[in-house]
PDB file of C-alpha atoms (C1' of nucleotides) in Angstrom:
ATOM      1  CA  MET H 618       0.000   0.000   0.000  1.00  0.00           C
ATOM      2  CA  GLU H 619       1.331   3.374  -0.967  1.00  0.00           C
ATOM      3  CA  ILE H 620       1.344   6.183   1.483  1.00  0.00           C
ATOM      4  CA  LYS H 621       0.954   9.559  -0.093  1.00  0.00           C
ATOM      5  CA  LEU H 622       1.966  12.755   1.620  1.00  0.00           C
ATOM      6  CA  THR H 623      -0.562  15.494   1.169  1.00  0.00           C
ATOM      7  CA  THR H 624       1.450  18.184   2.938  1.00  0.00           C
ATOM      8  CA  TYR H 625       4.915  19.672   2.606  1.00  0.00           C
ATOM      9  CA  PRO H 626       7.519  18.872   1.600  1.00  0.00           C
ATOM     10  CA  SER H 627       6.036  18.296  -1.822  1.00  0.00           C
ATOM     11  CA  GLU H 628       8.128  17.132  -4.723  1.00  0.00           C
ATOM     12  CA  PRO H 629       9.714  20.106  -6.480  1.00  0.00           C
ATOM     13  CA  CYS H 630       9.452  20.070 -10.265  1.00  0.00           C
ATOM     14  CA  CYS H 631      13.212  20.570 -10.619  1.00  0.00           C
ATOM     15  CA  ASN H 632      16.242  20.515  -8.378  1.00  0.00           C
ATOM     16  CA  LEU H 633      18.581  23.086  -9.971  1.00  0.00           C
ATOM     17  CA  ASP H 634      21.317  21.134  -8.264  1.00  0.00           C
ATOM     18  CA  ILE H 635      24.338  22.961  -9.602  1.00  0.00           C
ATOM     19  CA  SER H 636      26.875  25.445  -8.262  1.00  0.00           C
ATOM     20  CA  GLY H 637      30.283  27.014  -8.639  1.00  0.00           C
ATOM     21  CA  GLU H 638      32.065  26.812 -11.961  1.00  0.00           C
ATOM     22  CA  GLU H 639      29.433  24.613 -13.520  1.00  0.00           C
ATOM     23  CA  GLN H 640      26.679  27.032 -12.633  1.00  0.00           C
ATOM     24  CA  THR H 641      28.693  29.942 -14.028  1.00  0.00           C
ATOM     25  CA  GLN H 642      29.283  28.043 -17.248  1.00  0.00           C
ATOM     26  CA  LEU H 643      25.640  27.077 -17.587  1.00  0.00           C
ATOM     27  CA  ILE H 644      24.469  30.633 -16.973  1.00  0.00           C
ATOM     28  CA  ALA H 645      26.873  31.881 -19.644  1.00  0.00           C
ATOM     29  CA  MET H 646      25.416  29.385 -22.113  1.00  0.00           C
ATOM     30  CA  PHE H 647      21.869  30.422 -21.204  1.00  0.00           C
ATOM     31  CA  LYS H 648      22.768  34.049 -21.631  1.00  0.00           C
ATOM     32  CA  ALA H 649      24.389  33.496 -25.007  1.00  0.00           C
ATOM     33  CA  LEU H 650      21.324  31.676 -26.326  1.00  0.00           C
ATOM     34  CA  GLY H 651      18.999  34.269 -24.848  1.00  0.00           C
ATOM     35  CA  ASN H 652      19.365  36.425 -27.920  1.00  0.00           C
ATOM     36  CA  PRO H 653      17.351  35.955 -31.120  1.00  0.00           C
ATOM     37  CA  THR H 654      20.233  36.648 -33.490  1.00  0.00           C
ATOM     38  CA  ARG H 655      22.560  34.230 -31.775  1.00  0.00           C
ATOM     39  CA  PHE H 656      19.841  31.598 -31.629  1.00  0.00           C
ATOM     40  CA  GLU H 657      19.399  31.965 -35.378  1.00  0.00           C
ATOM     41  CA  ILE H 658      23.126  31.556 -35.892  1.00  0.00           C
ATOM     42  CA  MET H 659      22.988  28.321 -33.947  1.00  0.00           C
ATOM     43  CA  LYS H 660      20.088  27.077 -36.035  1.00  0.00           C
ATOM     44  CA  PHE H 661      21.944  27.997 -39.204  1.00  0.00           C
ATOM     45  CA  LEU H 662      24.991  26.058 -38.065  1.00  0.00           C
ATOM     46  CA  VAL H 663      22.877  22.957 -37.559  1.00  0.00           C
ATOM     47  CA  THR H 664      21.892  22.942 -41.223  1.00  0.00           C
ATOM     48  CA  HIS H 665      25.146  24.417 -42.503  1.00  0.00           C
ATOM     49  CA  PRO H 666      27.947  22.697 -40.621  1.00  0.00           C
ATOM     50  CA  THR H 667      31.438  24.111 -41.054  1.00  0.00           C
ATOM     51  CA  CYS H 668      30.219  27.146 -42.929  1.00  0.00           C
ATOM     52  CA  ILE H 669      32.271  30.317 -42.875  1.00  0.00           C
ATOM     53  CA  THR H 670      31.513  33.706 -41.377  1.00  0.00           C
ATOM     54  CA  GLY H 671      30.559  35.113 -44.766  1.00  0.00           C
ATOM     55  CA  ASP H 672      27.782  32.557 -45.154  1.00  0.00           C
ATOM     56  CA  ILE H 673      26.217  33.719 -41.903  1.00  0.00           C
ATOM     57  CA  VAL H 674      26.669  37.371 -42.830  1.00  0.00           C
ATOM     58  CA  GLU H 675      24.922  36.664 -46.108  1.00  0.00           C
ATOM     59  CA  TYR H 676      22.099  34.884 -44.310  1.00  0.00           C
ATOM     60  CA  LEU H 677      21.454  37.444 -41.584  1.00  0.00           C
ATOM     61  CA  PRO H 678      20.261  41.013 -42.174  1.00  0.00           C
ATOM     62  CA  ILE H 679      22.973  42.557 -40.004  1.00  0.00           C
ATOM     63  CA  ALA H 680      26.456  43.913 -40.543  1.00  0.00           C
ATOM     64  CA  GLN H 681      29.536  41.736 -40.739  1.00  0.00           C
ATOM     65  CA  ALA H 682      31.067  43.297 -37.635  1.00  0.00           C
ATOM     66  CA  THR H 683      27.949  42.478 -35.627  1.00  0.00           C
ATOM     67  CA  VAL H 684      27.914  38.888 -36.804  1.00  0.00           C
ATOM     68  CA  SER H 685      31.562  38.525 -35.863  1.00  0.00           C
ATOM     69  CA  GLN H 686      30.752  39.873 -32.426  1.00  0.00           C
ATOM     70  CA  HIS H 687      27.897  37.402 -31.915  1.00  0.00           C
ATOM     71  CA  LEU H 688      30.113  34.563 -33.073  1.00  0.00           C
ATOM     72  CA  LYS H 689      32.634  35.599 -30.450  1.00  0.00           C
ATOM     73  CA  VAL H 690      29.987  35.456 -27.724  1.00  0.00           C
ATOM     74  CA  LEU H 691      28.807  32.014 -28.830  1.00  0.00           C
ATOM     75  CA  LYS H 692      32.405  30.817 -28.988  1.00  0.00           C
ATOM     76  CA  GLN H 693      33.273  32.116 -25.540  1.00  0.00           C
ATOM     77  CA  ALA H 694      30.147  30.501 -24.120  1.00  0.00           C
ATOM     78  CA  GLY H 695      31.289  27.223 -25.645  1.00  0.00           C
ATOM     79  CA  TRP H 696      28.466  26.738 -28.112  1.00  0.00           C
ATOM     80  CA  ILE H 697      30.606  26.894 -31.238  1.00  0.00           C
ATOM     81  CA  GLY H 698      34.175  26.549 -32.354  1.00  0.00           C
ATOM     82  CA  GLY H 699      36.055  28.273 -35.135  1.00  0.00           C
ATOM     83  CA  ILE H 700      38.777  26.834 -37.325  1.00  0.00           C
ATOM     84  CA  THR H 701      40.938  29.105 -39.448  1.00  0.00           C
ATOM     85  CA  GLU H 702      40.893  27.823 -42.996  1.00  0.00           C
ATOM     86  CA  GLY H 703      43.065  29.991 -45.177  1.00  0.00           C
ATOM     87  CA  PRO H 704      41.732  33.523 -45.052  1.00  0.00           C
ATOM     88  CA  ALA H 705      38.330  32.360 -43.803  1.00  0.00           C
ATOM     89  CA  THR H 706      37.070  30.887 -40.535  1.00  0.00           C
ATOM     90  CA  LYS H 707      34.939  27.784 -40.490  1.00  0.00           C
ATOM     91  CA  TYR H 708      32.505  27.604 -37.612  1.00  0.00           C
ATOM     92  CA  CYS H 709      30.839  24.541 -36.236  1.00  0.00           C
ATOM     93  CA  LEU H 710      28.853  23.457 -33.220  1.00  0.00           C
ATOM     94  CA  GLN H 711      30.941  22.456 -30.218  1.00  0.00           C
ATOM     95  CA  GLU H 712      29.453  19.023 -29.850  1.00  0.00           C
ATOM     96  CA  ASP H 713      31.081  18.085 -26.573  1.00  0.00           C
ATOM     97  CA  ASN H 714      29.954  21.257 -24.847  1.00  0.00           C
ATOM     98  CA  ILE H 715      26.476  20.898 -26.255  1.00  0.00           C
ATOM     99  CA  ALA H 716      26.366  17.373 -24.900  1.00  0.00           C
ATOM    100  CA  TRP H 717      27.467  18.705 -21.520  1.00  0.00           C
ATOM    101  CA  PHE H 718      24.710  21.322 -21.639  1.00  0.00           C
ATOM    102  CA  ARG H 719      22.132  18.704 -22.542  1.00  0.00           C
ATOM    103  CA  GLU H 720      23.165  16.498 -19.661  1.00  0.00           C
ATOM    104  CA  LYS H 721      23.297  19.290 -17.113  1.00  0.00           C
ATOM    105  CA  VAL H 722      19.919  20.692 -18.108  1.00  0.00           C
ATOM    106  CA  GLY H 723      18.477  17.186 -18.134  1.00  0.00           C
ATOM    107  CA  TYR H 724      19.738  16.688 -14.611  1.00  0.00           C
ATOM    108  CA  ILE H 725      18.757  19.963 -12.961  1.00  0.00           C
ATOM    109  CA  PHE H 726      15.304  20.254 -14.591  1.00  0.00           C
TER     110      PHE H 726
ATOM    111  CA  MET N 307      25.594  -5.176 -42.932  1.00  0.00           C
ATOM    112  CA  GLU N 308      25.647  -1.572 -41.971  1.00  0.00           C
ATOM    113  CA  ILE N 309      26.754   1.048 -44.404  1.00  0.00           C
ATOM    114  CA  LYS N 310      28.420   3.982 -42.776  1.00  0.00           C
ATOM    115  CA  LEU N 311      28.750   7.329 -44.472  1.00  0.00           C
ATOM    116  CA  THR N 312      32.150   8.848 -43.996  1.00  0.00           C
ATOM    117  CA  THR N 313      31.308  12.120 -45.736  1.00  0.00           C
ATOM    118  CA  TYR N 314      28.649  14.788 -45.310  1.00  0.00           C
ATOM    119  CA  PRO N 315      25.946  15.023 -44.284  1.00  0.00           C
ATOM    120  CA  SER N 316      27.044  13.845 -40.867  1.00  0.00           C
ATOM    121  CA  GLU N 317      24.660  13.604 -37.964  1.00  0.00           C
ATOM    122  CA  PRO N 318      24.289  16.976 -36.235  1.00  0.00           C
ATOM    123  CA  CYS N 319      24.544  16.888 -32.458  1.00  0.00           C
ATOM    124  CA  CYS N 320      21.255  18.771 -32.093  1.00  0.00           C
ATOM    125  CA  ASN N 321      18.413  19.852 -34.320  1.00  0.00           C
ATOM    126  CA  LEU N 322      17.230  23.132 -32.788  1.00  0.00           C
ATOM    127  CA  ASP N 323      13.942  22.350 -34.460  1.00  0.00           C
ATOM    128  CA  ILE N 324      11.855  25.225 -33.165  1.00  0.00           C
ATOM    129  CA  SER N 325      10.468  28.464 -34.556  1.00  0.00           C
ATOM    130  CA  GLY N 326       7.908  31.223 -34.210  1.00  0.00           C
ATOM    131  CA  GLU N 327       6.207  31.773 -30.897  1.00  0.00           C
ATOM    132  CA  GLU N 328       7.785  28.766 -29.289  1.00  0.00           C
ATOM    133  CA  GLN N 329      11.253  29.930 -30.212  1.00  0.00           C
ATOM    134  CA  THR N 330      10.522  33.402 -28.871  1.00  0.00           C
ATOM    135  CA  GLN N 331       9.260  31.934 -25.618  1.00  0.00           C
ATOM    136  CA  LEU N 332      12.261  29.649 -25.248  1.00  0.00           C
ATOM    137  CA  ILE N 333      14.706  32.485 -25.916  1.00  0.00           C
ATOM    138  CA  ALA N 334      12.971  34.615 -23.287  1.00  0.00           C
ATOM    139  CA  MET N 335      13.364  31.800 -20.772  1.00  0.00           C
ATOM    140  CA  PHE N 336      17.032  31.374 -21.682  1.00  0.00           C
ATOM    141  CA  LYS N 337      17.600  35.079 -21.319  1.00  0.00           C
ATOM    142  CA  ALA N 338      15.899  35.254 -17.929  1.00  0.00           C
ATOM    143  CA  LEU N 339      18.043  32.430 -16.561  1.00  0.00           C
ATOM    144  CA  GLY N 340      21.174  33.903 -18.090  1.00  0.00           C
ATOM    145  CA  ASN N 341      21.685  36.086 -15.052  1.00  0.00           C
ATOM    146  CA  PRO N 342      23.374  34.932 -11.850  1.00  0.00           C
ATOM    147  CA  THR N 343      20.986  36.712  -9.495  1.00  0.00           C
ATOM    148  CA  ARG N 344      17.890  35.340 -11.180  1.00  0.00           C
ATOM    149  CA  PHE N 345      19.399  31.877 -11.262  1.00  0.00           C
ATOM    150  CA  GLU N 346      19.956  32.111  -7.526  1.00  0.00           C
ATOM    151  CA  ILE N 347      16.371  33.168  -7.013  1.00  0.00           C
ATOM    152  CA  MET N 348      15.235  30.092  -8.914  1.00  0.00           C
ATOM    153  CA  LYS N 349      17.459  27.859  -6.794  1.00  0.00           C
ATOM    154  CA  PHE N 350      16.094  29.484  -3.657  1.00  0.00           C
ATOM    155  CA  LEU N 351      12.537  28.841  -4.773  1.00  0.00           C
ATOM    156  CA  VAL N 352      13.299  25.160  -5.218  1.00  0.00           C
ATOM    157  CA  THR N 353      14.226  24.827  -1.557  1.00  0.00           C
ATOM    158  CA  HIS N 354      11.783  27.466  -0.311  1.00  0.00           C
ATOM    159  CA  PRO N 355       8.533  26.918  -2.176  1.00  0.00           C
ATOM    160  CA  THR N 356       5.854  29.571  -1.768  1.00  0.00           C
ATOM    161  CA  CYS N 357       8.153  31.942   0.041  1.00  0.00           C
ATOM    162  CA  ILE N 358       7.461  35.660  -0.064  1.00  0.00           C
ATOM    163  CA  THR N 359       9.458  38.478  -1.611  1.00  0.00           C
ATOM    164  CA  GLY N 360      10.878  39.475   1.763  1.00  0.00           C
ATOM    165  CA  ASP N 361      12.473  36.054   2.212  1.00  0.00           C
ATOM    166  CA  ILE N 362      14.350  36.467  -1.037  1.00  0.00           C
ATOM    167  CA  VAL N 363      15.341  40.025  -0.202  1.00  0.00           C
ATOM    168  CA  GLU N 364      16.684  38.775   3.097  1.00  0.00           C
ATOM    169  CA  TYR N 365      18.612  36.008   1.372  1.00  0.00           C
ATOM    170  CA  LEU N 366      20.190  38.067  -1.406  1.00  0.00           C
ATOM    171  CA  PRO N 367      22.655  40.919  -0.864  1.00  0.00           C
ATOM    172  CA  ILE N 368      20.751  43.343  -3.083  1.00  0.00           C
ATOM    173  CA  ALA N 369      18.061  45.944  -2.592  1.00  0.00           C
ATOM    174  CA  GLN N 370      14.373  45.126  -2.382  1.00  0.00           C
ATOM    175  CA  ALA N 371      13.572  47.083  -5.506  1.00  0.00           C
ATOM    176  CA  THR N 372      16.122  45.095  -7.480  1.00  0.00           C
ATOM    177  CA  VAL N 373      14.763  41.792  -6.246  1.00  0.00           C
ATOM    178  CA  SER N 374      11.266  42.832  -7.202  1.00  0.00           C
ATOM    179  CA  GLN N 375      12.517  43.710 -10.674  1.00  0.00           C
ATOM    180  CA  HIS N 376      14.203  40.325 -11.110  1.00  0.00           C
ATOM    181  CA  LEU N 377      11.062  38.578  -9.907  1.00  0.00           C
ATOM    182  CA  LYS N 378       9.138  40.454 -12.562  1.00  0.00           C
ATOM    183  CA  VAL N 379      11.512  39.252 -15.264  1.00  0.00           C
ATOM    184  CA  LEU N 380      11.278  35.647 -14.094  1.00  0.00           C
ATOM    185  CA  LYS N 381       7.506  35.916 -13.947  1.00  0.00           C
ATOM    186  CA  GLN N 382       7.188  37.402 -17.421  1.00  0.00           C
ATOM    187  CA  ALA N 383       9.445  34.677 -18.789  1.00  0.00           C
ATOM    188  CA  GLY N 384       7.125  32.111 -17.229  1.00  0.00           C
ATOM    189  CA  TRP N 385       9.563  30.630 -14.749  1.00  0.00           C
ATOM    190  CA  ILE N 386       7.662  31.664 -11.637  1.00  0.00           C
ATOM    191  CA  GLY N 387       4.217  32.715 -10.524  1.00  0.00           C
ATOM    192  CA  GLY N 388       3.150  35.068  -7.794  1.00  0.00           C
ATOM    193  CA  ILE N 389       0.112  34.830  -5.569  1.00  0.00           C
ATOM    194  CA  THR N 390      -1.003  37.813  -3.523  1.00  0.00           C
ATOM    195  CA  GLU N 391      -1.436  36.728   0.065  1.00  0.00           C
ATOM    196  CA  GLY N 392      -2.580  39.608   2.175  1.00  0.00           C
ATOM    197  CA  PRO N 393      -0.004  42.375   1.917  1.00  0.00           C
ATOM    198  CA  ALA N 394       2.659  39.948   0.767  1.00  0.00           C
ATOM    199  CA  THR N 395       3.246  37.993  -2.432  1.00  0.00           C
ATOM    200  CA  LYS N 396       4.020  34.307  -2.401  1.00  0.00           C
ATOM    201  CA  TYR N 397       6.189  33.137  -5.276  1.00  0.00           C
ATOM    202  CA  CYS N 398       6.562  29.649  -6.583  1.00  0.00           C
ATOM    203  CA  LEU N 399       7.963  27.829  -9.573  1.00  0.00           C
ATOM    204  CA  GLN N 400       5.647  27.675 -12.558  1.00  0.00           C
ATOM    205  CA  GLU N 401       5.688  23.923 -12.870  1.00  0.00           C
ATOM    206  CA  ASP N 402       3.828  23.617 -16.151  1.00  0.00           C
ATOM    207  CA  ASN N 403       6.080  26.084 -17.924  1.00  0.00           C
ATOM    208  CA  ILE N 404       9.153  24.431 -16.490  1.00  0.00           C
ATOM    209  CA  ALA N 405       7.896  21.115 -17.785  1.00  0.00           C
ATOM    210  CA  TRP N 406       7.389  22.708 -21.190  1.00  0.00           C
ATOM    211  CA  PHE N 407      10.928  24.066 -21.093  1.00  0.00           C
ATOM    212  CA  ARG N 408      12.312  20.672 -20.149  1.00  0.00           C
ATOM    213  CA  GLU N 409      10.500  18.988 -22.989  1.00  0.00           C
ATOM    214  CA  LYS N 410      11.448  21.559 -25.602  1.00  0.00           C
ATOM    215  CA  VAL N 411      15.093  21.583 -24.627  1.00  0.00           C
ATOM    216  CA  GLY N 412      15.077  17.796 -24.530  1.00  0.00           C
ATOM    217  CA  TYR N 413      13.717  17.752 -28.050  1.00  0.00           C
ATOM    218  CA  ILE N 414      15.888  20.368 -29.742  1.00  0.00           C
ATOM    219  CA  PHE N 415      19.178  19.349 -28.087  1.00  0.00           C
TER     220      PHE N 415
ATOM    221  C1'  DC M1360      -9.564  56.067  10.348  1.00  0.00           C
ATOM    222  C1'  DC M1361      -4.572  55.769  11.179  1.00  0.00           C
ATOM    223  C1'  DC M1362      -0.582  53.063  11.238  1.00  0.00           C
ATOM    224  C1'  DC M1363       2.377  49.269  10.063  1.00  0.00           C
ATOM    225  C1'  DT M1364       3.985  45.787   6.988  1.00  0.00           C
ATOM    226  C1'  DT M1365       4.904  44.305   2.478  1.00  0.00           C
ATOM    227  C1'  DT M1366       5.785  44.894  -2.226  1.00  0.00           C
ATOM    228  C1'  DA M1367       5.513  47.120  -6.797  1.00  0.00           C
ATOM    229  C1'  DT M1368       6.653  51.042  -9.384  1.00  0.00           C
ATOM    230  C1'  DC M1369       9.025  55.432 -10.501  1.00  0.00           C
ATOM    231  C1'  DG M1370      12.994  58.110 -11.494  1.00  0.00           C
ATOM    232  C1'  DT M1371      17.667  57.859 -12.273  1.00  0.00           C
ATOM    233  C1'  DA M1372      22.625  56.591 -12.698  1.00  0.00           C
ATOM    234  C1'  DA M1373      26.047  53.244 -14.096  1.00  0.00           C
ATOM    235  C1'  DT M1374      27.067  49.464 -16.720  1.00  0.00           C
ATOM    236  C1'  DT M1375      26.443  46.267 -20.400  1.00  0.00           C
ATOM    237  C1'  DT M1376      24.762  44.973 -24.761  1.00  0.00           C
ATOM    238  C1'  DT M1377      23.919  45.624 -29.534  1.00  0.00           C
ATOM    239  C1'  DA M1378      24.867  47.576 -33.807  1.00  0.00           C
ATOM    240  C1'  DC M1379      27.451  49.984 -37.293  1.00  0.00           C
ATOM    241  C1'  DG M1380      31.334  51.905 -40.264  1.00  0.00           C
ATOM    242  C1'  DA M1381      36.095  52.010 -40.591  1.00  0.00           C
ATOM    243  C1'  DT M1382      40.295  49.825 -40.189  1.00  0.00           C
ATOM    244  C1'  DA M1383      43.780  46.345 -39.551  1.00  0.00           C
ATOM    245  C1'  DG M1384      45.511  41.715 -40.139  1.00  0.00           C
ATOM    246  C1'  DC M1385      46.098  37.473 -42.490  1.00  0.00           C
ATOM    247  C1'  DA M1386      46.161  34.082 -46.332  1.00  0.00           C
ATOM    248  C1'  DG M1387      46.366  33.208 -50.964  1.00  0.00           C
ATOM    249  C1'  DT M1388      47.270  34.777 -55.830  1.00  0.00           C
ATOM    250  C1'  DA M1389      48.932  37.394 -59.814  1.00  0.00           C
TER     251       DA M1389
ATOM    252  C1'  DT Y1447      55.596  42.748 -53.958  1.00  0.00           C
ATOM    253  C1'  DA Y1448      51.058  44.286 -54.810  1.00  0.00           C
ATOM    254  C1'  DC Y1449      46.390  42.967 -54.784  1.00  0.00           C
ATOM    255  C1'  DT Y1450      42.143  40.659 -53.486  1.00  0.00           C
ATOM    256  C1'  DG Y1451      39.086  38.315 -50.301  1.00  0.00           C
ATOM    257  C1'  DC Y1452      37.734  37.273 -45.687  1.00  0.00           C
ATOM    258  C1'  DT Y1453      37.350  38.226 -40.900  1.00  0.00           C
ATOM    259  C1'  DA Y1454      38.513  40.247 -36.361  1.00  0.00           C
ATOM    260  C1'  DT Y1455      38.982  44.341 -33.873  1.00  0.00           C
ATOM    261  C1'  DC Y1456      38.506  49.300 -32.834  1.00  0.00           C
ATOM    262  C1'  DG Y1457      35.877  53.300 -31.899  1.00  0.00           C
ATOM    263  C1'  DT Y1458      31.499  54.891 -31.108  1.00  0.00           C
ATOM    264  C1'  DA Y1459      26.457  55.637 -30.659  1.00  0.00           C
ATOM    265  C1'  DA Y1460      22.018  53.912 -29.260  1.00  0.00           C
ATOM    266  C1'  DA Y1461      19.477  50.889 -26.564  1.00  0.00           C
ATOM    267  C1'  DA Y1462      18.819  47.719 -22.853  1.00  0.00           C
ATOM    268  C1'  DT Y1463      20.007  45.991 -18.404  1.00  0.00           C
ATOM    269  C1'  DT Y1464      21.068  46.339 -13.585  1.00  0.00           C
ATOM    270  C1'  DA Y1465      20.986  48.607  -9.390  1.00  0.00           C
ATOM    271  C1'  DC Y1466      19.474  51.884  -5.977  1.00  0.00           C
ATOM    272  C1'  DG Y1467      16.610  55.191  -3.061  1.00  0.00           C
ATOM    273  C1'  DA Y1468      12.253  57.163  -2.789  1.00  0.00           C
ATOM    274  C1'  DT Y1469       7.537  56.745  -3.247  1.00  0.00           C
ATOM    275  C1'  DA Y1470       3.037  54.752  -3.880  1.00  0.00           C
ATOM    276  C1'  DA Y1471      -0.382  51.145  -3.287  1.00  0.00           C
ATOM    277  C1'  DA Y1472      -2.757  47.609  -0.828  1.00  0.00           C
ATOM    278  C1'  DG Y1473      -3.971  44.567   3.062  1.00  0.00           C
ATOM    279  C1'  DG Y1474      -4.463  43.875   8.007  1.00  0.00           C
ATOM    280  C1'  DG Y1475      -4.430  45.454  13.031  1.00  0.00           C
ATOM    281  C1'  DG Y1476      -5.248  48.762  16.471  1.00  0.00           C
TER     282       DG Y1476
END
DNA sequence: CCCCTTTATCGTAATTTTACGATAGCAGTA
DNA sequence: TACTGCTATCGTAAAATTACGATAAAGGGG
């Protein structure tokens, strides 16, 4: 027979069990994705792996300098990585960090 | 026998298959959590369900007005809900929205 | 009704973010 | 070496965010 508690403590819908460096890293990733332009860049990279900066500039309605700045934010947050390829830079999703994000979010929510 | 492709298209590590209103909502939730103070408020609410604003003000080293502002952001993003209880306001996690967030993130990553 | 408690909002200052044009740097090519 | 193409960085302006004190609003107690 199952005994059910009808009073507190009730089961919280998430634990948010994270702290320190990991929390800082996760917050940085949240912050980076909390911007429509950067989210679009991420989506573009899913369908256009290893594309170069110019491809993204061509795709988005914003200036090249702004795109470069957003790419820097995404890179520093760990979402993407850039590889210099001649005069261009090829960007791609940082799969290991994305996997880490997926696991952490899956655990704390 | 399994045939393995060694060239593109390779399997992307996430699909980010979202758009429109849902994407806007998700970005707003990312943005709201992309702030250390607001993240701490969320963590506090996990361990202190239905606490009032004053409890959070007491816990955090920032002014009451600032806390109230952060609570507003979290509420508008859908993370929390507030119930007026006499002169005070009881805040709690918005479980349904959090569940939605968990499912969406689980799907697109 | 007056006061006290609690919280949201207002006004404002400092900081950060976002965006752009201009420029510099770097790799490849003629 | 000069030139072209591509991208990062610089300088700067506009907008948004963050933080605070002061004030207003609203509920409950005397």
